[in-house]
PDB file of C-alpha atoms in Angstrom:
ATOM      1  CA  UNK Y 288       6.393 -41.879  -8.704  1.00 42.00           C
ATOM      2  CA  UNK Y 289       9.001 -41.210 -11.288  1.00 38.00           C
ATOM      3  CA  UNK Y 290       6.694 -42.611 -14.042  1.00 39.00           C
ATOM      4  CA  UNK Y 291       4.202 -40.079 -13.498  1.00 40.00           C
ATOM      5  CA  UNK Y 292       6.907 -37.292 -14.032  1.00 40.00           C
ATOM      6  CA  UNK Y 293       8.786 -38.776 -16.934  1.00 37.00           C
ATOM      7  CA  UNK Y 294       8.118 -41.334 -19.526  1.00 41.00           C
ATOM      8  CA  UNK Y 295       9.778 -42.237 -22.556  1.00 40.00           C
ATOM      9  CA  UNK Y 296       8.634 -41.284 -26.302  1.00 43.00           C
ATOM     10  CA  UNK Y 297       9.513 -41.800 -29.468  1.00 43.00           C
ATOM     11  CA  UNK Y 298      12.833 -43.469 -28.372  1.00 45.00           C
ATOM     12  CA  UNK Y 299      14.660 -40.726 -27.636  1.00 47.00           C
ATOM     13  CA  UNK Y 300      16.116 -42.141 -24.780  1.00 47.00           C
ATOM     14  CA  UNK Y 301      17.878 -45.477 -25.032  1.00 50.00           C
ATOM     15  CA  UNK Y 302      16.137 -48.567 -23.727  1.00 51.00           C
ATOM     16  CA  UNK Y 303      16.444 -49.668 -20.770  1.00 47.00           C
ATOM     17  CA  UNK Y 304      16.450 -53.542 -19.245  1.00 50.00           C
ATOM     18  CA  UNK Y 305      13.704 -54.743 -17.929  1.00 49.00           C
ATOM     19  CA  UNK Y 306      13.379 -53.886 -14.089  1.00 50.00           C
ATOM     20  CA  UNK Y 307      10.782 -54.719 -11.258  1.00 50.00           C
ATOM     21  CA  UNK Y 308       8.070 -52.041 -10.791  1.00 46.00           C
ATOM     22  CA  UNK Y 309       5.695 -52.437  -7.807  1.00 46.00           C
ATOM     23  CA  UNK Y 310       6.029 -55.899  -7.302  1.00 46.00           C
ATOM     24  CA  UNK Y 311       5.979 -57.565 -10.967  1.00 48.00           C
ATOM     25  CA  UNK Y 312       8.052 -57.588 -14.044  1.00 49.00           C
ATOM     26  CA  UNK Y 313       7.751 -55.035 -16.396  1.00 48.00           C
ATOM     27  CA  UNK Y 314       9.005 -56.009 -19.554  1.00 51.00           C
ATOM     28  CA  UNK Y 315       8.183 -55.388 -23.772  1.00 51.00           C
ATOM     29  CA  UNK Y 316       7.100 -52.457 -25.602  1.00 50.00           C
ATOM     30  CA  UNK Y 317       5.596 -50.955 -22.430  1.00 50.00           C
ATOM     31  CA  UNK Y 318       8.870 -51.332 -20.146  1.00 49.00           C
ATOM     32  CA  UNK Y 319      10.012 -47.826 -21.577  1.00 51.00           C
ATOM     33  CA  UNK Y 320       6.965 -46.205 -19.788  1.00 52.00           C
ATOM     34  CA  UNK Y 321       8.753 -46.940 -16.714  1.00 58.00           C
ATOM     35  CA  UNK Y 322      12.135 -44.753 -16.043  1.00 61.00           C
ATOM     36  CA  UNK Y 323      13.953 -45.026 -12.701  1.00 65.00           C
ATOM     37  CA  UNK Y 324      16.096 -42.224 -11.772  1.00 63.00           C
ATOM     38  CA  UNK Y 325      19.345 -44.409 -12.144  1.00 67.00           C
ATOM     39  CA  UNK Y 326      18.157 -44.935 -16.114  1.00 64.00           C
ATOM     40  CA  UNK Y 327      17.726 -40.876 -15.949  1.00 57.00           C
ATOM     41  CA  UNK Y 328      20.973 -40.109 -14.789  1.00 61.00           C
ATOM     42  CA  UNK Y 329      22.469 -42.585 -17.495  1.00 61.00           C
ATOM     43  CA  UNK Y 330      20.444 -41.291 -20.545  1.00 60.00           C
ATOM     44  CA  UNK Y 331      21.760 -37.464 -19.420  1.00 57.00           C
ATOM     45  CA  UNK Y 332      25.210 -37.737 -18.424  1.00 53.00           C
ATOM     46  CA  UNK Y 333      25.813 -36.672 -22.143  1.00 54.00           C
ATOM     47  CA  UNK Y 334      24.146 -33.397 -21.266  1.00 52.00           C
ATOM     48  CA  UNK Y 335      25.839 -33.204 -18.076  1.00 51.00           C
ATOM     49  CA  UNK Y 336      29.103 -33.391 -18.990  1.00 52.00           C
ATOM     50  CA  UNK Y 337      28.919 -31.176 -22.171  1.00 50.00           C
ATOM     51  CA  UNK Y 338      26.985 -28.264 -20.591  1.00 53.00           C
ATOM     52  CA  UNK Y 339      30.449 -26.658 -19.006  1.00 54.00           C
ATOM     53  CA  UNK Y 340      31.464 -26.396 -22.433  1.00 54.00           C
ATOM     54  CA  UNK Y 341      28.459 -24.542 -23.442  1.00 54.00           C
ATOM     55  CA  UNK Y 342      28.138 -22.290 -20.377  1.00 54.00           C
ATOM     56  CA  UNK Y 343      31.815 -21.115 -21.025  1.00 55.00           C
ATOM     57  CA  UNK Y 344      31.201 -20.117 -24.523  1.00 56.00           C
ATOM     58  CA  UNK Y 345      28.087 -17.958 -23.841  1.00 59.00           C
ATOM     59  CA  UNK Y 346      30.147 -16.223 -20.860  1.00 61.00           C
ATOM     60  CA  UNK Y 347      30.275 -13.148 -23.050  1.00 67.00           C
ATOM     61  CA  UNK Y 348      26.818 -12.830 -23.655  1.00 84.00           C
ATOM     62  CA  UNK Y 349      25.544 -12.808 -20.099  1.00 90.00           C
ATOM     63  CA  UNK Y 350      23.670  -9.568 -18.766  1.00 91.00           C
ATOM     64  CA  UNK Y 351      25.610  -7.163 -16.184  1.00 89.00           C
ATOM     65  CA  UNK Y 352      24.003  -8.188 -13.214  1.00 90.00           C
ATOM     66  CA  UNK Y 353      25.078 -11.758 -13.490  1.00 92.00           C
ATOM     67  CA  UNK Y 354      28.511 -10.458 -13.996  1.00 90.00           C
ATOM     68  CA  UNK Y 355      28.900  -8.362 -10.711  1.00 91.00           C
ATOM     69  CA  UNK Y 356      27.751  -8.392  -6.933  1.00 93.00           C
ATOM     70  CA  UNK Y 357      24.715  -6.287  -6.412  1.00 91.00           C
ATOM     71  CA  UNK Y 358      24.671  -3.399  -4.098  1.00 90.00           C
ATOM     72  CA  UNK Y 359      24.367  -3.402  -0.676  1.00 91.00           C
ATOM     73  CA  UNK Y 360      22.156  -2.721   2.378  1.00 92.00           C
ATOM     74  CA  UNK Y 361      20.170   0.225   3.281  1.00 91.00           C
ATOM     75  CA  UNK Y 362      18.310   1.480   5.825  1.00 93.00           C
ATOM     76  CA  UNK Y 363      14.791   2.256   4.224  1.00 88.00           C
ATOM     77  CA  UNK Y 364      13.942   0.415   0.978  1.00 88.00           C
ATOM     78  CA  UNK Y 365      13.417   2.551  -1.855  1.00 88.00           C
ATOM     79  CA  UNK Y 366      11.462   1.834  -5.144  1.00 88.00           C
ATOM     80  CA  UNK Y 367      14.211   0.525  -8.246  1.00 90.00           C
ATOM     81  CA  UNK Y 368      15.288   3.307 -10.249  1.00 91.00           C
ATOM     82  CA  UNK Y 369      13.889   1.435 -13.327  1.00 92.00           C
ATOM     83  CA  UNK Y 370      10.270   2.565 -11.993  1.00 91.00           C
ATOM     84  CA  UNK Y 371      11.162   6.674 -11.385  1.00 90.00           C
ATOM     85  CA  UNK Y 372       8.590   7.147 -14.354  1.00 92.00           C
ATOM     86  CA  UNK Y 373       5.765   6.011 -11.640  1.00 94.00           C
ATOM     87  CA  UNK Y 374       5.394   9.222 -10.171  1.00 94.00           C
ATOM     88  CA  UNK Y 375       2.970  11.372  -8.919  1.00 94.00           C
ATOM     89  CA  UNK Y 376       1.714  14.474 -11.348  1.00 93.00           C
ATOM     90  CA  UNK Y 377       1.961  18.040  -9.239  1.00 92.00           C
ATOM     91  CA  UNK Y 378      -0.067  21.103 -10.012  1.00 90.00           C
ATOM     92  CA  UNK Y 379       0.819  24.249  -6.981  1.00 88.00           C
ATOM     93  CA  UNK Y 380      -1.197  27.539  -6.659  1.00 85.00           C
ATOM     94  CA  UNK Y 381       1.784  30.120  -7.210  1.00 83.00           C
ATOM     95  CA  UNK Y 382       0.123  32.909  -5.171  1.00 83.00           C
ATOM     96  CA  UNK Y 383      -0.414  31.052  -2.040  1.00 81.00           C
ATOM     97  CA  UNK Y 384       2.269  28.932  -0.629  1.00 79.00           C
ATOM     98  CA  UNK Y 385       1.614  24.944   0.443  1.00 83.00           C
ATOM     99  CA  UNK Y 386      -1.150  24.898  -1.479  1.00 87.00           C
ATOM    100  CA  UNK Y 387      -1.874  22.357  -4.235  1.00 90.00           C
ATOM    101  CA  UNK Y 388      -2.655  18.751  -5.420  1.00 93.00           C
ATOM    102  CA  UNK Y 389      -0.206  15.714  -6.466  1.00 94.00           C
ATOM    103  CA  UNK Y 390      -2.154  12.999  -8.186  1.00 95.00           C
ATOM    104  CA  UNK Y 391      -1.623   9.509  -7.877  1.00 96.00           C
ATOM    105  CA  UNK Y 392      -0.473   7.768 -10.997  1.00 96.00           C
ATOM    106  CA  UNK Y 393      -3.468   5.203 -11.492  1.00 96.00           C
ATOM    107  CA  UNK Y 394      -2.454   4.376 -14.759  1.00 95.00           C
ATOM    108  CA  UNK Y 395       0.986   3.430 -13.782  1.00 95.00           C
ATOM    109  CA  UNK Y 396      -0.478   1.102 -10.647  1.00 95.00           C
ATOM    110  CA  UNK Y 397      -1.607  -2.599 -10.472  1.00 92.00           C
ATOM    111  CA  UNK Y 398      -4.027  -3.782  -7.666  1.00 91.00           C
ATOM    112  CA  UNK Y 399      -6.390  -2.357  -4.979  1.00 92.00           C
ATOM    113  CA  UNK Y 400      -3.774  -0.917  -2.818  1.00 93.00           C
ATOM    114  CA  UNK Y 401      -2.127   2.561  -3.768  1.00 94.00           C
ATOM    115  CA  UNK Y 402       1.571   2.987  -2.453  1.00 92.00           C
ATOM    116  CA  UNK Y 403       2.663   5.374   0.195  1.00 90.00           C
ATOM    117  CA  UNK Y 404       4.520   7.884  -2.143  1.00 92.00           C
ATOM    118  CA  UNK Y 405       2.088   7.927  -4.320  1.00 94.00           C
ATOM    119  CA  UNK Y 406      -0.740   8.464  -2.518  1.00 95.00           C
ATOM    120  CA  UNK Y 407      -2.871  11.594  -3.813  1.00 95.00           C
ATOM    121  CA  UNK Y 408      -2.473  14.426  -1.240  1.00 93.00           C
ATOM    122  CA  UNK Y 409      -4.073  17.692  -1.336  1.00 90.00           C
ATOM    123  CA  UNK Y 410      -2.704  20.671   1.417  1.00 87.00           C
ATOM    124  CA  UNK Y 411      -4.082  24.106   1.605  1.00 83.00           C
ATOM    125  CA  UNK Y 412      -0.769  25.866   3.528  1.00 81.00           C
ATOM    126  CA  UNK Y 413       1.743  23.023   3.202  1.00 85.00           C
ATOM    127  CA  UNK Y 414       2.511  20.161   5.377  1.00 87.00           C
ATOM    128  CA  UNK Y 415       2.989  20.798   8.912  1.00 87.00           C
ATOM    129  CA  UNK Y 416       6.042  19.255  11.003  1.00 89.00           C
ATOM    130  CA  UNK Y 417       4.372  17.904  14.430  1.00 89.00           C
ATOM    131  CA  UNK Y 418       6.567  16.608  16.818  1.00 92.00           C
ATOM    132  CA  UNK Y 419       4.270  13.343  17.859  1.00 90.00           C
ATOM    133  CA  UNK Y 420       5.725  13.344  21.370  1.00 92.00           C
ATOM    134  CA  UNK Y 421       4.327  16.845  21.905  1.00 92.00           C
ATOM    135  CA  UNK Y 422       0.748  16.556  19.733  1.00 91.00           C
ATOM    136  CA  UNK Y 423      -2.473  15.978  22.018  1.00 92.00           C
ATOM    137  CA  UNK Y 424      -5.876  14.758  20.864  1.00 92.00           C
ATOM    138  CA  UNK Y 425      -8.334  17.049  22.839  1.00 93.00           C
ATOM    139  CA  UNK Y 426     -12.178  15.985  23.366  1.00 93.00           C
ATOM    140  CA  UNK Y 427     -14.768  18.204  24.300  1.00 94.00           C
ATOM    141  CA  UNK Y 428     -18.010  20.380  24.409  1.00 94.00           C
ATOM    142  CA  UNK Y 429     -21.304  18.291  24.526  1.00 94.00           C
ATOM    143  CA  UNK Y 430     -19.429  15.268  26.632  1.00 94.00           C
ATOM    144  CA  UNK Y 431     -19.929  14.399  30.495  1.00 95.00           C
ATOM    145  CA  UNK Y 432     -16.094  14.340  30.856  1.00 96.00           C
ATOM    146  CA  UNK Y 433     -13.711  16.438  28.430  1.00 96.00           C
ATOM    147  CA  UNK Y 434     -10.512  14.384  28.302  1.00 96.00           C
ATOM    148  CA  UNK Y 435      -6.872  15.178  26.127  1.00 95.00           C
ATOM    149  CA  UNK Y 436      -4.752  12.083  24.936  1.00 94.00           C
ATOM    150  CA  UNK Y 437      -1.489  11.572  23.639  1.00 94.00           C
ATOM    151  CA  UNK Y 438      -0.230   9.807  20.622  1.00 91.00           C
ATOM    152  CA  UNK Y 439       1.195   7.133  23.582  1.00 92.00           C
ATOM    153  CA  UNK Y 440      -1.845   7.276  25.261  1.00 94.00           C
ATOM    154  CA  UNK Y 441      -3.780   6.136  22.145  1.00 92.00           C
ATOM    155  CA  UNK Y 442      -1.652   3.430  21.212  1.00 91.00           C
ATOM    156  CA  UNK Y 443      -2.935   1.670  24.440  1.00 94.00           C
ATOM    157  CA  UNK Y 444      -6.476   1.042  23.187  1.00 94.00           C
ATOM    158  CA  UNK Y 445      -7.914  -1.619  20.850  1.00 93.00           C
ATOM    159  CA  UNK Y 446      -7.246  -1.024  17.211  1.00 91.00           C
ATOM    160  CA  UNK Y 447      -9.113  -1.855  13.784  1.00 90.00           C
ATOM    161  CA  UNK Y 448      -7.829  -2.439  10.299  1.00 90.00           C
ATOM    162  CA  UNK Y 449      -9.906  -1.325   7.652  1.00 89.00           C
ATOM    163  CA  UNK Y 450      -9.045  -0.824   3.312  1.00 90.00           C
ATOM    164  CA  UNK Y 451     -10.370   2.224   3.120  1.00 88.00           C
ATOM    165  CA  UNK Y 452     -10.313   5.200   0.065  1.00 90.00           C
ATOM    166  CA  UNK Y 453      -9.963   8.814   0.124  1.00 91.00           C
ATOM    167  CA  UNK Y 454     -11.043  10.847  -2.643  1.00 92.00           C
ATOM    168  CA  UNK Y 455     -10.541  14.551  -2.851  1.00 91.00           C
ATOM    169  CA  UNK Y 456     -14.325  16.638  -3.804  1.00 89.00           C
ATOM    170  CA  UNK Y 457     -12.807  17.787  -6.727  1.00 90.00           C
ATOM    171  CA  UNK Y 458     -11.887  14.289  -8.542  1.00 94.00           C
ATOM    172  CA  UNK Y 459     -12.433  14.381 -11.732  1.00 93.00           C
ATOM    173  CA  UNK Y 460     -13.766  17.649 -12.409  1.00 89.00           C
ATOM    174  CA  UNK Y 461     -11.649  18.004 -15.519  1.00 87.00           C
ATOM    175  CA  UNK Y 462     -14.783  16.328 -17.216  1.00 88.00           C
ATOM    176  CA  UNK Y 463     -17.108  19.006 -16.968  1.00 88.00           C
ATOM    177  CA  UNK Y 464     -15.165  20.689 -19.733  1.00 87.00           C
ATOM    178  CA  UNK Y 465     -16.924  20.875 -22.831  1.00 89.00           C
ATOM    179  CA  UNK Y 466     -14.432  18.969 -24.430  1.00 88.00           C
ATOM    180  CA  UNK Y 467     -13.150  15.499 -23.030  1.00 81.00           C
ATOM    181  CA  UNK Y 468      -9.472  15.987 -22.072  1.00 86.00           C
ATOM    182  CA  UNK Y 469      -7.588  12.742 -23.537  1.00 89.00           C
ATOM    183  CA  UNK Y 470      -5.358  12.450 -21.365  1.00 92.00           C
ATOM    184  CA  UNK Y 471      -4.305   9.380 -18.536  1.00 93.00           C
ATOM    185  CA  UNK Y 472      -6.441   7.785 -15.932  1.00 94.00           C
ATOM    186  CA  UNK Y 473      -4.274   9.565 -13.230  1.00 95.00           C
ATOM    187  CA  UNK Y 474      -4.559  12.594 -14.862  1.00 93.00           C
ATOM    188  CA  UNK Y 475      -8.443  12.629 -14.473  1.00 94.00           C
ATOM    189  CA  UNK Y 476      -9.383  10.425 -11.540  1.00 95.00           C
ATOM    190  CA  UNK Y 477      -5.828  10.596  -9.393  1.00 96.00           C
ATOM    191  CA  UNK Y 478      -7.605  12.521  -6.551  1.00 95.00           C
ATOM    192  CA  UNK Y 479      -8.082   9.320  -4.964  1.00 95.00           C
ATOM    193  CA  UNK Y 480      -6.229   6.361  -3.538  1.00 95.00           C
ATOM    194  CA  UNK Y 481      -6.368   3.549  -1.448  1.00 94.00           C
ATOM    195  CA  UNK Y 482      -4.805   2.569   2.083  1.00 91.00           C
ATOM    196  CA  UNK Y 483      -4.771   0.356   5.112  1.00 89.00           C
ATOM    197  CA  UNK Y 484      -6.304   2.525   8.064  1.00 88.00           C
ATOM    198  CA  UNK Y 485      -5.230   1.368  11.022  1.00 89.00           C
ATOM    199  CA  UNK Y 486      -6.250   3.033  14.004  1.00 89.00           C
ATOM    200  CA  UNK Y 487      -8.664   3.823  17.499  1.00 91.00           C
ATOM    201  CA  UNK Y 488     -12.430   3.483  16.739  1.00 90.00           C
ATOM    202  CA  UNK Y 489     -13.769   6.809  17.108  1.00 88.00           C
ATOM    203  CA  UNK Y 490     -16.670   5.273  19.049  1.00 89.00           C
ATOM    204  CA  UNK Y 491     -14.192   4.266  22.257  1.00 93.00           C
ATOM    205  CA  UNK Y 492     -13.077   7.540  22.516  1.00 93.00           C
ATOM    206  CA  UNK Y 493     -16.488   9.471  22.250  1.00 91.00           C
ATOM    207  CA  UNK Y 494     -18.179   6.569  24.804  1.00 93.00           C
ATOM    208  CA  UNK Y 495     -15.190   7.291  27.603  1.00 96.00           C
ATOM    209  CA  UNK Y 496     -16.094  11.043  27.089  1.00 95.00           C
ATOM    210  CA  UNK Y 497     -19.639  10.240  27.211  1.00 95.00           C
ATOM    211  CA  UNK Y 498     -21.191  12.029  24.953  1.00 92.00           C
ATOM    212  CA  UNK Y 499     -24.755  13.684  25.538  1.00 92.00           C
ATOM    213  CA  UNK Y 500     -27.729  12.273  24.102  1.00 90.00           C
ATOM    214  CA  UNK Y 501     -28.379  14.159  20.852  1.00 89.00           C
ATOM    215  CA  UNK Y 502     -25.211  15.474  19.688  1.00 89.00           C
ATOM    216  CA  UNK Y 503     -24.845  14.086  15.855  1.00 84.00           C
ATOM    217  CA  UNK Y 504     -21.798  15.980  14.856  1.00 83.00           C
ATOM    218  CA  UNK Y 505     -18.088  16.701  15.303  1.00 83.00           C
ATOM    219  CA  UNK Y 506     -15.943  18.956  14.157  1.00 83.00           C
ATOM    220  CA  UNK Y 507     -11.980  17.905  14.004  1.00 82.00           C
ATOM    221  CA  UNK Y 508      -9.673  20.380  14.354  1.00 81.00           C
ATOM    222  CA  UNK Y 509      -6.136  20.026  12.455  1.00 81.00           C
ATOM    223  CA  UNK Y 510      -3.375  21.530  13.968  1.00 83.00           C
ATOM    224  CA  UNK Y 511      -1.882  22.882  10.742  1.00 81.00           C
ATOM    225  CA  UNK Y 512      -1.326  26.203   9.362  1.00 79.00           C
ATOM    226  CA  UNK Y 513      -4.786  26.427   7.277  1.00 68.00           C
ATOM    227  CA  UNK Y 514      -7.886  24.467   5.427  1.00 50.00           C
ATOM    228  CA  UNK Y 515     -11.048  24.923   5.231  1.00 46.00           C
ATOM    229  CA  UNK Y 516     -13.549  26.577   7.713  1.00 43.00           C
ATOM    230  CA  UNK Y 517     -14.089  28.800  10.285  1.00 39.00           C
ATOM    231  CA  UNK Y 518     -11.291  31.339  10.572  1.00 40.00           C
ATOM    232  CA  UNK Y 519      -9.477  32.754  13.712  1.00 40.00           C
ATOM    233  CA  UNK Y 520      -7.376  35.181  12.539  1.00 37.00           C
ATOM    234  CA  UNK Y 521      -5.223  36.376   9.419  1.00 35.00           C
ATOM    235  CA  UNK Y 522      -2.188  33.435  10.024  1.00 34.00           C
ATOM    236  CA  UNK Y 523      -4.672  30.795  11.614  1.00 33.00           C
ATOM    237  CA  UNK Y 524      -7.465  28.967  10.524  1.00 33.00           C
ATOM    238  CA  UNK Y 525      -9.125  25.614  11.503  1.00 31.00           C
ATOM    239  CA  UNK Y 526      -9.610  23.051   9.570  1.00 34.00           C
ATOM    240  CA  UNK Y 527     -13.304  21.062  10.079  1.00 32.00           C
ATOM    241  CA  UNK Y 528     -15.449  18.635   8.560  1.00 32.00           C
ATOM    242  CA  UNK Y 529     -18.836  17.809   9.433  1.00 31.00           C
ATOM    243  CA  UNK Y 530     -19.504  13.722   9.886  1.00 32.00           C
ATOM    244  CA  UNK Y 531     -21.670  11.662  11.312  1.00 33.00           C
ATOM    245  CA  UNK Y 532     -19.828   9.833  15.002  1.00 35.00           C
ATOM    246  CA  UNK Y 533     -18.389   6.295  14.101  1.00 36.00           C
ATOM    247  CA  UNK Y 534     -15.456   6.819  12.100  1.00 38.00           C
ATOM    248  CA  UNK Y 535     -11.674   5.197  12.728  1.00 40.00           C
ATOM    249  CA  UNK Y 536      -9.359   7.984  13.981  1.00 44.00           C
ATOM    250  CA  UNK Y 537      -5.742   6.374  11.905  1.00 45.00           C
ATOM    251  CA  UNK Y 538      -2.860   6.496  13.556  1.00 43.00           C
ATOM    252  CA  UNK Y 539      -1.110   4.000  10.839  1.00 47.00           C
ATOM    253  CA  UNK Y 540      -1.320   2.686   7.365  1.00 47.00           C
ATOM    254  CA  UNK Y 541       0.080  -0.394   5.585  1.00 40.00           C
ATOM    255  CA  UNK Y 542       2.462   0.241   2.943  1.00 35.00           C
ATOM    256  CA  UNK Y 543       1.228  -1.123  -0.255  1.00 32.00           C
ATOM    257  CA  UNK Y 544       4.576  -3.737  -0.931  1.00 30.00           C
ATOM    258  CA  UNK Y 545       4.103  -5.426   2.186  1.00 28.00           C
ATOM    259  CA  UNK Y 546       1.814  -8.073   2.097  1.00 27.00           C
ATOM    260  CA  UNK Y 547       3.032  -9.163   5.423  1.00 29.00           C
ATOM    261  CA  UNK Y 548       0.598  -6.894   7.414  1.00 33.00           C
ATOM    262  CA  UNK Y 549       3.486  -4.940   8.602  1.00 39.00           C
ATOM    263  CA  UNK Y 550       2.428  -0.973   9.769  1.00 57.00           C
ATOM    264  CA  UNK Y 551       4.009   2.105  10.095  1.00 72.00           C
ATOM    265  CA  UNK Y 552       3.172   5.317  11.707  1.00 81.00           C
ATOM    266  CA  UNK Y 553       1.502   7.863   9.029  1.00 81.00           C
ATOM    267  CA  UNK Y 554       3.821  10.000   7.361  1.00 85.00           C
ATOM    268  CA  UNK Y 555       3.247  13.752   7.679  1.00 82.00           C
ATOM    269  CA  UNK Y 556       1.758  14.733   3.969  1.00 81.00           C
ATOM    270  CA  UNK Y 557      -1.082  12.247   5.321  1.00 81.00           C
ATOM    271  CA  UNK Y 558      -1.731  13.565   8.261  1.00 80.00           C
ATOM    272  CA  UNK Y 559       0.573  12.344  11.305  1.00 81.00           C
ATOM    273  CA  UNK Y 560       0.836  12.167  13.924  1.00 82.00           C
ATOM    274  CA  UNK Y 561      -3.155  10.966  13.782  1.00 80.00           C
ATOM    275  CA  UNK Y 562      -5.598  12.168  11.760  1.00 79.00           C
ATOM    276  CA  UNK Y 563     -10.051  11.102  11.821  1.00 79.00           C
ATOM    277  CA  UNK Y 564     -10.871   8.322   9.018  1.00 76.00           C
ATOM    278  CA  UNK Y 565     -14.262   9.770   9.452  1.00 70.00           C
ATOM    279  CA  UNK Y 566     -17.151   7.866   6.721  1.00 66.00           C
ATOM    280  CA  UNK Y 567     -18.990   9.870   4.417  1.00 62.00           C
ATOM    281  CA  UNK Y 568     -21.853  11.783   5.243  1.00 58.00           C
ATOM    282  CA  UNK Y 569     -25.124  10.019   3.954  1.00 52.00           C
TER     283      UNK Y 569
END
């Protein structure tokens, strides 16, 4: 065992007597290609002995974080300050408020996975506050049996994990200019990131409605201030997208860091309480 891990070369440890070595007598130019641990300790009580000596002179020269206890505890872990230059890029319409796009830093980020607070977002009248104890997820119109869930209520059926990315539809559309902007990865393609999904299929939901033979499409219905769509009136319009019935509605996504598996509910500029993970339209 110990000859595998350490052998002697070039006599730069002393020699050692000749010892037994499974079951014979090793002995002669090849004994030195044998070194117990007793004959390791000897050779490098030397080094032992005078490293105290060393350490103390070189006391002086040790960084500040050797030198000092570390800080302490805190509730929610927070990215080291040595990494504040990973952050997202912001560009805000002046004339209407909430609305805007933050771009995630791809340049900055290693791996598949894009972190939380840096994932790209993209609101049209700013991000909502929904209390999740008073949100409902409402079903109906071509269905045999129009039901209304709560977040609770959802929490009680099966769920699905799925790495999933969203891009935004205008991604990239800073290279339609004439001239190529030479700028940073994020800069250009940052409309889109990476998560976790974890949530309800879609396809529970719509078969405990039961949904009528030939309806194809859905329309989901934010309950936020604005978006895209049909409007109701001045203050309030709905949000909808068009998508074929199959998707994941989220209620959850990993954060990037831990590679435990361990979820959290969504935060709000992603859409919590739940939003659809609906797949594109083909």
């Amino acid at each position: 065992m110990y000859a595998a891990a350490f052998r002697h070369r070039g006599g730069d440890l002393p020699p050692v007597p000749a010892r037994r070595y499974a079951g014979g007598m090793v002995d002669g130019p090849e004994r030195n290609a044998v070194l117990t641990r007793r004959d390791l300790l000897a050779g490098g009580a030397g080094l032992l002995v005078a490293a105290p000596a060393v350490l103390a002179g070189a006391t002086a020269d040790i960084p500040p974080s050797m030198a000092r206890p570390g800080s302490g505890f805190g509730v929610y872990g927070q990215p080291s300050p040595f990494e504040k230059h990973t952050a997202r890029a912001i560009a805000a319409n002046r004339d209407v408020p909430g609305n805007g796009v933050s771009w995630t830093p791809l340049h900055d980020l290693e791996g598949a996975i894009t972190p939380s607070g840096l994932h790209f977002e993209r609101h049209h009248s700013g991000v909502p506050e929904i209390d999740p104890s008073q949100h409902r997820l409402a079903l109906h119109g071509r269905v045999g049996k129009p039901l209304v869930w709560t977040v609770t209520d959802l929490l009680r059926y099966p769920r699905i994990s799925r790495q999933l990315f969203i891009e935004c539809g205008g991604n990239s559309n800073s290279l339609w200019n004439a001239e190529p902007r030479q700028t940073s990865a994020g800069a250009l393609h940052g409309l889109a990131s990476c998560s976790e999904w974890t949530g309800v299929p879609l396809r529970l939901l719509l078969e405990e409605a039961g949904v009528a033979q030939g309806a194809t499409w859905l329309i989901a219905e934010g309950a936020d201030a604005g978006g895209l769509g049909v409007e109701r009136t001045p203050e309030l319009r709905v949000r909808q997208f068009a998508a074929e019935v199959g998707g994941v509605g989220a209620r959850g996504k990993r954060e990037s860091g831990h590679r435990e598996g361990h979820r959290k509910a969504l935060r709000r500029k992603h859409g919590s309480p739940p939003r659809p993970r609906l797949p594109p339209r083909r």
